[in-house]
mmCIF file of C-alpha atoms and ligand atoms in Angstrom:
data_model
loop_
_atom_site.group_PDB
_atom_site.id
_atom_site.type_symbol
_atom_site.label_atom_id
_atom_site.label_comp_id
_atom_site.label_asym_id
_atom_site.label_seq_id
_atom_site.Cartn_x
_atom_site.Cartn_y
_atom_site.Cartn_z
ATOM 1 C CA MET A 15 -38.975 45.517 -26.769
ATOM 2 C CA PHE A 16 -35.395 46.673 -26.553
ATOM 3 C CA PHE A 17 -32.437 45.090 -24.828
ATOM 4 C CA LYS A 18 -30.328 47.723 -23.231
ATOM 5 C CA PRO A 19 -26.545 47.051 -23.311
ATOM 6 C CA PHE A 20 -26.391 46.427 -19.571
ATOM 7 C CA HIS A 21 -29.076 43.725 -19.922
ATOM 8 C CA VAL A 22 -26.918 41.968 -22.482
ATOM 9 C CA VAL A 23 -23.834 42.260 -20.287
ATOM 10 C CA ALA A 24 -25.729 40.899 -17.282
ATOM 11 C CA LEU A 25 -27.173 38.039 -19.315
ATOM 12 C CA VAL A 26 -23.776 37.053 -20.731
ATOM 13 C CA ALA A 27 -22.205 37.207 -17.264
ATOM 14 C CA ALA A 28 -24.956 35.054 -15.766
ATOM 15 C CA LEU A 29 -24.763 32.480 -18.550
ATOM 16 C CA SER A 30 -20.992 32.219 -18.467
ATOM 17 C CA SER A 31 -20.835 31.839 -14.700
ATOM 18 C CA ALA A 32 -23.519 29.129 -14.851
ATOM 19 C CA ALA A 33 -21.515 27.382 -17.588
ATOM 20 C CA ALA A 34 -18.312 27.657 -15.580
ATOM 21 C CA PHE A 35 -20.100 26.252 -12.554
ATOM 22 C CA ALA A 36 -21.514 23.358 -14.553
ATOM 23 C CA GLN A 37 -18.117 22.596 -16.031
ATOM 24 C CA ALA A 38 -15.884 22.951 -12.976
ATOM 25 C CA PRO A 39 -14.556 19.432 -12.534
ATOM 26 C CA ILE A 40 -14.653 17.612 -9.229
ATOM 27 C CA VAL A 41 -11.028 17.184 -8.198
ATOM 28 C CA ILE A 42 -9.752 14.021 -6.535
ATOM 29 C CA LYS A 43 -6.270 14.398 -5.104
ATOM 30 C CA PHE A 44 -4.754 10.915 -4.930
ATOM 31 C CA SER A 45 -1.599 10.977 -2.832
ATOM 32 C CA HIS A 46 0.750 8.036 -2.416
ATOM 33 C CA VAL A 47 4.304 7.288 -1.310
ATOM 34 C CA THR A 48 5.783 5.047 -4.027
ATOM 35 C CA THR A 49 7.022 6.115 -7.468
ATOM 36 C CA ASN A 50 4.866 5.985 -10.615
ATOM 37 C CA ASP A 51 6.791 2.941 -11.655
ATOM 38 C CA THR A 52 5.422 0.506 -9.042
ATOM 39 C CA PRO A 53 2.272 -1.636 -8.888
ATOM 40 C CA LYS A 54 0.584 1.055 -6.778
ATOM 41 C CA GLY A 55 1.869 3.937 -8.915
ATOM 42 C CA LYS A 56 0.679 2.296 -12.099
ATOM 43 C CA GLY A 57 -2.667 1.437 -10.515
ATOM 44 C CA ALA A 58 -3.161 5.066 -9.464
ATOM 45 C CA ASP A 59 -2.325 6.354 -12.932
ATOM 46 C CA ARG A 60 -4.674 3.822 -14.507
ATOM 47 C CA PHE A 61 -7.473 4.864 -12.130
ATOM 48 C CA LYS A 62 -6.972 8.493 -13.166
ATOM 49 C CA GLU A 63 -7.253 7.583 -16.831
ATOM 50 C CA LEU A 64 -10.338 5.389 -16.353
ATOM 51 C CA ALA A 65 -12.086 7.777 -13.952
ATOM 52 C CA GLU A 66 -11.648 10.814 -16.180
ATOM 53 C CA LYS A 67 -12.888 8.855 -19.181
ATOM 54 C CA ALA A 68 -15.871 7.301 -17.382
ATOM 55 C CA THR A 69 -17.010 10.669 -16.034
ATOM 56 C CA LYS A 70 -16.319 12.449 -19.356
ATOM 57 C CA GLY A 71 -14.021 14.871 -17.584
ATOM 58 C CA ARG A 72 -16.476 15.782 -14.806
ATOM 59 C CA VAL A 73 -13.895 14.357 -12.429
ATOM 60 C CA LYS A 74 -10.233 15.270 -12.551
ATOM 61 C CA VAL A 75 -7.837 12.982 -10.696
ATOM 62 C CA GLU A 76 -4.539 14.539 -9.624
ATOM 63 C CA VAL A 77 -2.029 11.855 -8.677
ATOM 64 C CA TYR A 78 0.812 12.886 -6.341
ATOM 65 C CA PRO A 79 3.309 9.993 -6.166
ATOM 66 C CA ASN A 80 6.505 9.400 -4.191
ATOM 67 C CA SER A 81 5.478 11.327 -1.025
ATOM 68 C CA THR A 82 5.455 14.631 -2.966
ATOM 69 C CA LEU A 83 2.490 15.803 -0.893
ATOM 70 C CA TYR A 84 2.627 13.786 2.325
ATOM 71 C CA LYS A 85 4.650 11.128 4.117
ATOM 72 C CA ASP A 86 3.092 7.970 5.569
ATOM 73 C CA LYS A 87 1.438 9.257 8.715
ATOM 74 C CA GLU A 88 0.595 12.708 7.425
ATOM 75 C CA GLU A 89 -1.245 11.360 4.403
ATOM 76 C CA LEU A 90 -3.775 9.568 6.591
ATOM 77 C CA GLU A 91 -4.320 12.725 8.627
ATOM 78 C CA ALA A 92 -4.695 14.741 5.413
ATOM 79 C CA LEU A 93 -7.327 12.320 4.137
ATOM 80 C CA GLN A 94 -9.310 12.539 7.352
ATOM 81 C CA LEU A 95 -9.182 16.332 7.174
ATOM 82 C CA GLY A 96 -10.235 16.315 3.519
ATOM 83 C CA ALA A 97 -7.008 17.919 2.241
ATOM 84 C CA VAL A 98 -6.694 14.932 -0.112
ATOM 85 C CA GLN A 99 -9.522 12.666 -1.199
ATOM 86 C CA MET A 100 -7.867 9.339 -2.052
ATOM 87 C CA LEU A 101 -4.917 7.254 -0.795
ATOM 88 C CA ALA A 102 -3.656 3.696 -0.982
ATOM 89 C CA PRO A 103 -1.672 3.104 2.241
ATOM 90 C CA SER A 104 -0.216 -0.294 2.968
ATOM 91 C CA LEU A 105 -2.299 -2.380 5.367
ATOM 92 C CA ALA A 106 0.543 -2.096 7.892
ATOM 93 C CA LYS A 107 -0.241 1.590 8.315
ATOM 94 C CA PHE A 108 -3.782 1.323 9.695
ATOM 95 C CA GLY A 109 -2.736 0.308 13.212
ATOM 96 C CA PRO A 110 -2.042 3.859 14.415
ATOM 97 C CA LEU A 111 -5.558 4.828 13.249
ATOM 98 C CA GLY A 112 -6.890 2.285 15.703
ATOM 99 C CA VAL A 113 -7.923 -0.346 13.159
ATOM 100 C CA LYS A 114 -5.403 -2.911 14.346
ATOM 101 C CA GLU A 115 -7.001 -5.845 12.561
ATOM 102 C CA PHE A 116 -5.170 -4.842 9.381
ATOM 103 C CA GLU A 117 -1.853 -5.605 11.082
ATOM 104 C CA ALA A 118 -2.752 -9.308 10.903
ATOM 105 C CA PHE A 119 -1.603 -9.123 7.282
ATOM 106 C CA ASP A 120 1.923 -8.388 8.590
ATOM 107 C CA ILE A 121 2.253 -11.664 10.487
ATOM 108 C CA PRO A 122 5.274 -13.487 9.048
ATOM 109 C CA TYR A 123 4.533 -16.476 6.819
ATOM 110 C CA ILE A 124 0.792 -16.218 7.475
ATOM 111 C CA PHE A 125 -0.226 -16.642 3.829
ATOM 112 C CA PRO A 126 0.787 -19.962 2.273
ATOM 113 C CA SER A 127 -0.112 -18.531 -1.144
ATOM 114 C CA LYS A 128 -1.424 -15.405 -2.814
ATOM 115 C CA ASP A 129 -4.705 -17.199 -3.517
ATOM 116 C CA VAL A 130 -5.356 -17.559 0.195
ATOM 117 C CA LEU A 131 -4.730 -13.839 0.585
ATOM 118 C CA TYR A 132 -7.140 -12.943 -2.241
ATOM 119 C CA ARG A 133 -9.841 -15.183 -0.795
ATOM 120 C CA VAL A 134 -9.522 -13.312 2.505
ATOM 121 C CA THR A 135 -9.473 -9.786 1.067
ATOM 122 C CA GLU A 136 -12.226 -10.454 -1.465
ATOM 123 C CA GLY A 137 -14.383 -12.361 1.042
ATOM 124 C CA PRO A 138 -16.613 -11.173 3.916
ATOM 125 C CA VAL A 139 -13.666 -10.509 6.250
ATOM 126 C CA GLY A 140 -11.984 -8.232 3.711
ATOM 127 C CA LYS A 141 -15.237 -6.277 3.425
ATOM 128 C CA SER A 142 -15.760 -6.150 7.164
ATOM 129 C CA LEU A 143 -12.274 -4.690 7.676
ATOM 130 C CA LEU A 144 -12.932 -1.912 5.165
ATOM 131 C CA LYS A 145 -16.229 -1.205 6.944
ATOM 132 C CA LYS A 146 -14.358 -0.643 10.218
ATOM 133 C CA LEU A 147 -12.682 2.390 8.623
ATOM 134 C CA GLU A 148 -16.010 4.235 8.405
ATOM 135 C CA THR A 149 -15.931 5.304 12.046
ATOM 136 C CA LYS A 150 -12.646 7.053 11.170
ATOM 137 C CA GLY A 151 -14.304 9.073 8.402
ATOM 138 C CA ILE A 152 -12.870 6.779 5.729
ATOM 139 C CA THR A 153 -14.537 4.679 3.035
ATOM 140 C CA GLY A 154 -12.550 1.666 1.871
ATOM 141 C CA LEU A 155 -12.944 0.916 -1.826
ATOM 142 C CA SER A 156 -10.567 -1.841 -2.774
ATOM 143 C CA TYR A 157 -7.491 -3.931 -2.022
ATOM 144 C CA TRP A 158 -4.429 -3.569 -4.236
ATOM 145 C CA ASP A 159 -1.647 -6.057 -4.313
ATOM 146 C CA ASN A 160 2.079 -5.453 -4.106
ATOM 147 C CA GLY A 161 3.886 -8.618 -3.088
ATOM 148 C CA PHE A 162 6.028 -10.604 -0.720
ATOM 149 C CA LYS A 163 8.961 -8.945 1.003
ATOM 150 C CA VAL A 164 12.712 -9.379 0.809
ATOM 151 C CA MET A 165 15.171 -8.419 3.557
ATOM 152 C CA THR A 166 18.067 -6.060 2.907
ATOM 153 C CA SER A 167 21.086 -5.083 4.973
ATOM 154 C CA ASN A 168 24.788 -4.374 4.764
ATOM 155 C CA LYS A 169 25.526 -7.857 6.013
ATOM 156 C CA PRO A 170 24.258 -11.178 4.703
ATOM 157 C CA LEU A 171 21.016 -12.286 6.384
ATOM 158 C CA ARG A 172 20.742 -16.036 5.984
ATOM 159 C CA HIS A 173 20.025 -17.331 9.464
ATOM 160 C CA PRO A 174 17.880 -15.859 12.236
ATOM 161 C CA ALA A 175 21.055 -15.285 14.294
ATOM 162 C CA ASP A 176 22.324 -12.879 11.606
ATOM 163 C CA PHE A 177 19.651 -10.355 12.652
ATOM 164 C CA LYS A 178 21.023 -9.920 16.139
ATOM 165 C CA GLY A 179 21.494 -6.220 16.924
ATOM 166 C CA GLN A 180 20.642 -5.079 13.379
ATOM 167 C CA LYS A 181 18.740 -1.796 13.226
ATOM 168 C CA MET A 182 15.883 -2.527 10.847
ATOM 169 C CA ARG A 183 13.456 0.055 9.471
ATOM 170 C CA ILE A 184 9.797 -0.902 9.797
ATOM 171 C CA GLN A 185 6.432 0.541 8.848
ATOM 172 C CA SER A 186 4.323 1.658 11.808
ATOM 173 C CA SER A 187 3.019 -1.813 12.686
ATOM 174 C CA LYS A 188 3.322 -3.469 16.071
ATOM 175 C CA VAL A 189 3.354 -6.846 14.332
ATOM 176 C CA LEU A 190 6.437 -5.876 12.340
ATOM 177 C CA ASP A 191 7.995 -4.656 15.566
ATOM 178 C CA ALA A 192 7.322 -8.080 17.133
ATOM 179 C CA GLN A 193 8.681 -9.823 14.035
ATOM 180 C CA PHE A 194 12.084 -8.127 14.249
ATOM 181 C CA ARG A 195 12.275 -8.488 18.024
ATOM 182 C CA ALA A 196 11.687 -12.243 17.588
ATOM 183 C CA LEU A 197 14.802 -12.224 15.397
ATOM 184 C CA GLY A 198 16.847 -10.274 17.944
ATOM 185 C CA ALA A 199 16.912 -7.154 15.749
ATOM 186 C CA ASN A 200 16.181 -3.589 16.723
ATOM 187 C CA PRO A 201 13.136 -2.294 14.772
ATOM 188 C CA GLN A 202 12.767 1.428 14.028
ATOM 189 C CA VAL A 203 9.578 2.989 12.669
ATOM 190 C CA MET A 204 10.341 5.373 9.821
ATOM 191 C CA ALA A 205 8.429 6.957 6.923
ATOM 192 C CA PHE A 206 8.990 5.288 3.564
ATOM 193 C CA SER A 207 10.397 8.472 2.002
ATOM 194 C CA GLU A 208 13.183 8.594 4.601
ATOM 195 C CA VAL A 209 14.432 5.031 4.221
ATOM 196 C CA TYR A 210 16.938 5.529 1.400
ATOM 197 C CA GLN A 211 18.801 8.249 3.257
ATOM 198 C CA ALA A 212 18.674 6.375 6.550
ATOM 199 C CA MET A 213 20.262 3.385 4.844
ATOM 200 C CA GLN A 214 22.815 5.526 3.079
ATOM 201 C CA THR A 215 23.932 7.267 6.267
ATOM 202 C CA GLY A 216 23.756 4.204 8.502
ATOM 203 C CA VAL A 217 20.867 5.453 10.650
ATOM 204 C CA VAL A 218 19.483 1.955 9.999
ATOM 205 C CA ASP A 219 21.349 -1.172 8.916
ATOM 206 C CA GLY A 220 18.573 -2.579 6.784
ATOM 207 C CA GLY A 221 14.908 -3.132 6.188
ATOM 208 C CA GLU A 222 12.259 -5.212 4.482
ATOM 209 C CA ASN A 223 10.266 -4.376 1.405
ATOM 210 C CA THR A 224 9.042 -5.694 -1.915
ATOM 211 C CA PRO A 225 11.559 -5.829 -4.778
ATOM 212 C CA SER A 226 9.627 -3.129 -6.658
ATOM 213 C CA ASN A 227 9.857 -0.769 -3.678
ATOM 214 C CA VAL A 228 13.549 -1.553 -3.114
ATOM 215 C CA TYR A 229 14.367 -0.942 -6.767
ATOM 216 C CA THR A 230 12.324 2.206 -7.362
ATOM 217 C CA GLN A 231 13.632 3.825 -4.152
ATOM 218 C CA LYS A 232 17.183 2.736 -5.117
ATOM 219 C CA MET A 233 17.644 1.040 -1.744
ATOM 220 C CA HIS A 234 19.728 -1.668 -3.449
ATOM 221 C CA GLU A 235 22.363 0.984 -4.148
ATOM 222 C CA VAL A 236 22.878 1.565 -0.433
ATOM 223 C CA GLN A 237 22.445 -2.028 0.805
ATOM 224 C CA LYS A 238 25.128 -4.636 0.213
ATOM 225 C CA HIS A 239 22.915 -7.706 0.673
ATOM 226 C CA LEU A 240 19.387 -8.749 -0.219
ATOM 227 C CA THR A 241 17.733 -12.002 0.864
ATOM 228 C CA VAL A 242 14.713 -13.345 -0.988
ATOM 229 C CA SER A 243 12.741 -14.682 1.957
ATOM 230 C CA ASP A 244 9.089 -13.981 1.071
ATOM 231 C CA HIS A 245 8.513 -13.854 4.817
ATOM 232 C CA GLY A 246 5.767 -11.253 4.741
ATOM 233 C CA TYR A 247 3.371 -9.334 2.559
ATOM 234 C CA ILE A 248 2.736 -5.746 1.460
ATOM 235 C CA GLY A 249 -0.635 -4.822 0.009
ATOM 236 C CA TYR A 250 -2.864 -1.761 0.103
ATOM 237 C CA ALA A 251 -6.348 -0.546 0.848
ATOM 238 C CA VAL A 252 -7.531 2.159 -1.536
ATOM 239 C CA ILE A 253 -9.479 4.595 0.599
ATOM 240 C CA VAL A 254 -11.380 7.853 0.233
ATOM 241 C CA ASN A 255 -12.597 10.582 2.537
ATOM 242 C CA LYS A 256 -16.084 9.346 3.448
ATOM 243 C CA LYS A 257 -17.770 12.742 3.522
ATOM 244 C CA PHE A 258 -16.399 13.592 0.086
ATOM 245 C CA TRP A 259 -17.411 10.209 -1.330
ATOM 246 C CA ASP A 260 -20.932 10.286 0.125
ATOM 247 C CA GLY A 261 -21.392 13.848 -1.180
ATOM 248 C CA LEU A 262 -20.711 12.927 -4.815
ATOM 249 C CA PRO A 263 -23.627 12.807 -7.253
ATOM 250 C CA ALA A 264 -24.748 9.162 -7.387
ATOM 251 C CA ASP A 265 -24.068 8.790 -11.112
ATOM 252 C CA ILE A 266 -20.499 10.018 -10.710
ATOM 253 C CA ARG A 267 -19.889 7.787 -7.697
ATOM 254 C CA GLY A 268 -21.093 4.816 -9.728
ATOM 255 C CA GLN A 269 -18.764 5.693 -12.603
ATOM 256 C CA LEU A 270 -15.840 6.031 -10.204
ATOM 257 C CA GLU A 271 -16.662 2.674 -8.615
ATOM 258 C CA GLY A 272 -16.524 1.118 -12.067
ATOM 259 C CA ALA A 273 -13.176 2.782 -12.781
ATOM 260 C CA MET A 274 -11.842 1.556 -9.430
ATOM 261 C CA LYS A 275 -12.919 -2.009 -10.186
ATOM 262 C CA GLU A 276 -11.071 -1.973 -13.463
ATOM 263 C CA ALA A 277 -7.975 -0.238 -12.023
ATOM 264 C CA THR A 278 -7.934 -2.871 -9.263
ATOM 265 C CA ARG A 279 -7.990 -5.715 -11.779
ATOM 266 C CA TYR A 280 -5.116 -4.041 -13.611
ATOM 267 C CA ALA A 281 -3.000 -3.301 -10.501
ATOM 268 C CA ASN A 282 -3.436 -6.841 -9.203
ATOM 269 C CA ALA A 283 -2.642 -8.367 -12.579
ATOM 270 C CA ILE A 284 0.698 -6.555 -12.925
ATOM 271 C CA ALA A 285 1.971 -6.761 -9.323
ATOM 272 C CA GLN A 286 3.738 -10.100 -9.560
ATOM 273 C CA THR A 287 5.475 -9.337 -12.867
ATOM 274 C CA GLU A 288 6.509 -5.874 -11.675
ATOM 275 C CA ASN A 289 8.194 -7.421 -8.650
ATOM 276 C CA ALA A 290 9.895 -10.170 -10.654
ATOM 277 C CA GLN A 291 11.225 -7.579 -13.089
ATOM 278 C CA ALA A 292 12.440 -5.367 -10.248
ATOM 279 C CA LEU A 293 14.297 -8.287 -8.673
ATOM 280 C CA ASP A 294 15.946 -9.018 -12.020
ATOM 281 C CA ALA A 295 16.949 -5.385 -12.406
ATOM 282 C CA ILE A 296 18.419 -5.394 -8.890
ATOM 283 C CA LYS A 297 20.472 -8.499 -9.742
ATOM 284 C CA LYS A 298 21.639 -6.959 -13.009
ATOM 285 C CA SER A 299 22.705 -3.729 -11.310
ATOM 286 C CA GLY A 300 25.431 -5.679 -9.504
ATOM 287 C CA LYS A 301 25.137 -3.235 -6.589
ATOM 288 C CA THR A 302 23.865 -5.738 -4.043
ATOM 289 C CA THR A 303 24.364 -9.474 -3.551
ATOM 290 C CA VAL A 304 21.062 -11.295 -3.978
ATOM 291 C CA TYR A 305 20.605 -14.501 -2.037
ATOM 292 C CA VAL A 306 17.572 -16.832 -2.148
ATOM 293 C CA LEU A 307 16.882 -18.788 1.052
ATOM 294 C CA ASN A 308 17.039 -22.541 0.604
ATOM 295 C CA ASP A 309 14.395 -24.808 2.155
ATOM 296 C CA LYS A 310 16.437 -25.526 5.259
ATOM 297 C CA GLU A 311 17.076 -21.835 5.933
ATOM 298 C CA ARG A 312 13.449 -20.972 5.259
ATOM 299 C CA ALA A 313 12.438 -23.574 7.848
ATOM 300 C CA GLU A 314 14.777 -21.925 10.381
ATOM 301 C CA TRP A 315 13.186 -18.523 9.718
ATOM 302 C CA ARG A 316 9.694 -19.954 10.069
ATOM 303 C CA LYS A 317 10.587 -21.564 13.356
ATOM 304 C CA ALA A 318 12.107 -18.369 14.747
ATOM 305 C CA LEU A 319 9.077 -16.343 13.632
ATOM 306 C CA LEU A 320 6.358 -18.782 14.649
ATOM 307 C CA PRO A 321 5.817 -17.239 18.121
ATOM 308 C CA VAL A 322 4.943 -13.872 16.570
ATOM 309 C CA ARG A 323 1.419 -14.958 15.636
ATOM 310 C CA LYS A 324 0.607 -15.997 19.221
ATOM 311 C CA SER A 325 2.117 -12.849 20.661
ATOM 312 C CA VAL A 326 -0.010 -10.532 18.491
ATOM 313 C CA GLU A 327 -3.262 -12.499 18.473
ATOM 314 C CA ALA A 328 -4.840 -10.391 21.186
ATOM 315 C CA ARG A 329 -3.960 -7.192 19.329
ATOM 316 C CA VAL A 330 -5.114 -8.106 15.826
ATOM 317 C CA GLY A 331 -8.131 -10.203 16.870
ATOM 318 C CA LYS A 332 -9.309 -13.561 15.601
ATOM 319 C CA GLU A 333 -11.334 -12.480 12.563
ATOM 320 C CA VAL A 334 -8.514 -12.355 10.015
ATOM 321 C CA LEU A 335 -6.595 -15.279 11.524
ATOM 322 C CA GLN A 336 -9.634 -17.546 11.369
ATOM 323 C CA ALA A 337 -10.363 -16.490 7.799
ATOM 324 C CA VAL A 338 -6.760 -17.214 6.798
ATOM 325 C CA ASP A 339 -6.943 -20.661 8.429
ATOM 326 C CA LYS A 340 -10.270 -21.417 6.767
ATOM 327 C CA GLU A 341 -9.155 -20.347 3.288
ATOM 328 C CA SER A 342 -5.796 -22.120 3.696
ATOM 329 C CA ALA A 343 -7.648 -25.354 4.547
ATOM 330 C CA ALA A 344 -10.043 -24.823 1.623
ATOM 331 C CA LEU A 345 -7.073 -24.639 -0.724
ATOM 332 C CA GLY A 346 -5.468 -27.732 0.748
ATOM 333 C CA PHE A 347 -2.792 -26.105 2.937
ATOM 334 C CA LYS A 348 -2.341 -27.485 6.438
HETATM 335 C C1 LMR B 430 6.630 1.025 3.139
HETATM 336 O O1 LMR B 430 6.419 1.990 3.874
HETATM 337 O O2 LMR B 430 7.653 0.350 3.183
HETATM 338 C C2 LMR B 430 5.580 0.652 2.116
HETATM 339 O O3 LMR B 430 4.359 0.575 2.743
HETATM 340 C C3 LMR B 430 5.504 1.665 1.041
HETATM 341 C C4 LMR B 430 4.371 1.363 0.116
HETATM 342 O O4 LMR B 430 3.414 2.114 0.119
HETATM 343 O O5 LMR B 430 4.484 0.372 -0.610
#
């Protein structure tokens, strides 16, 4: 039997297209708003490395940091539409999606320690919150830590009265809105990528963020004062487009879950050090005056911010608040 040349050509074409099909990697676009050099940025890069290794290259993770693809609100819309597959928005940003329970994490001074926070996110309530995202076409995979927030402005912020009339940038959370109103300030929702310029041009007077976010966005260069107040928390939920995730071959999904577990351990292990180093670097830059609240001032802030919890209880629900109280008591906090 003879092979005619066109048989050979057809056979080669069929084999090579089958091979190309078998080899085409599954692409995960992972978009986020901070730089590479932050707890979240480093976590995302580590996930890429681990995921590509675990799947032997069958999955390719493309990380787009620093709002290069989307700003805060748009990235959530893009995930729901399937234009990107993975994000790690701060918990403060889930309110506009209709999952307001996440805003409980924004309540000032709610966590007496990081351990209380971990017990909540790693416990049944943390899981139940991620589950609530499913009706929005989102699967929640993990919680990533950033840290406690500092306040920045062009004037010193030591006492609650110093906030009066200050225009303060906030993330899109009603709890953060209530927090600044309780201090007599004027909160303004703004995307993270726009904050530096807004501070530079005076569109806002100040804001709140973690030291690593302040430093990597260079906010300290356009803010004269920074107060270490640890009054609130920023952390993330790593999320994926549910349809995409459910459609993955089971073996690949399992490998990615393993990679996510390890990346989570890594991101959470470095968060505190990253923030301490950023605060040091801010001090060393000499561009902003860093002030640490003393106990008396901290007590004044707590007192001024205490009504916020009551005022948002109906919005955020009891689930998280009760879990925080229970875990606080379990760890010996009153
Ligand atoms: C912010 O918008 O200030 C933060 O949520 C940014 C981030 O993702 O850490």
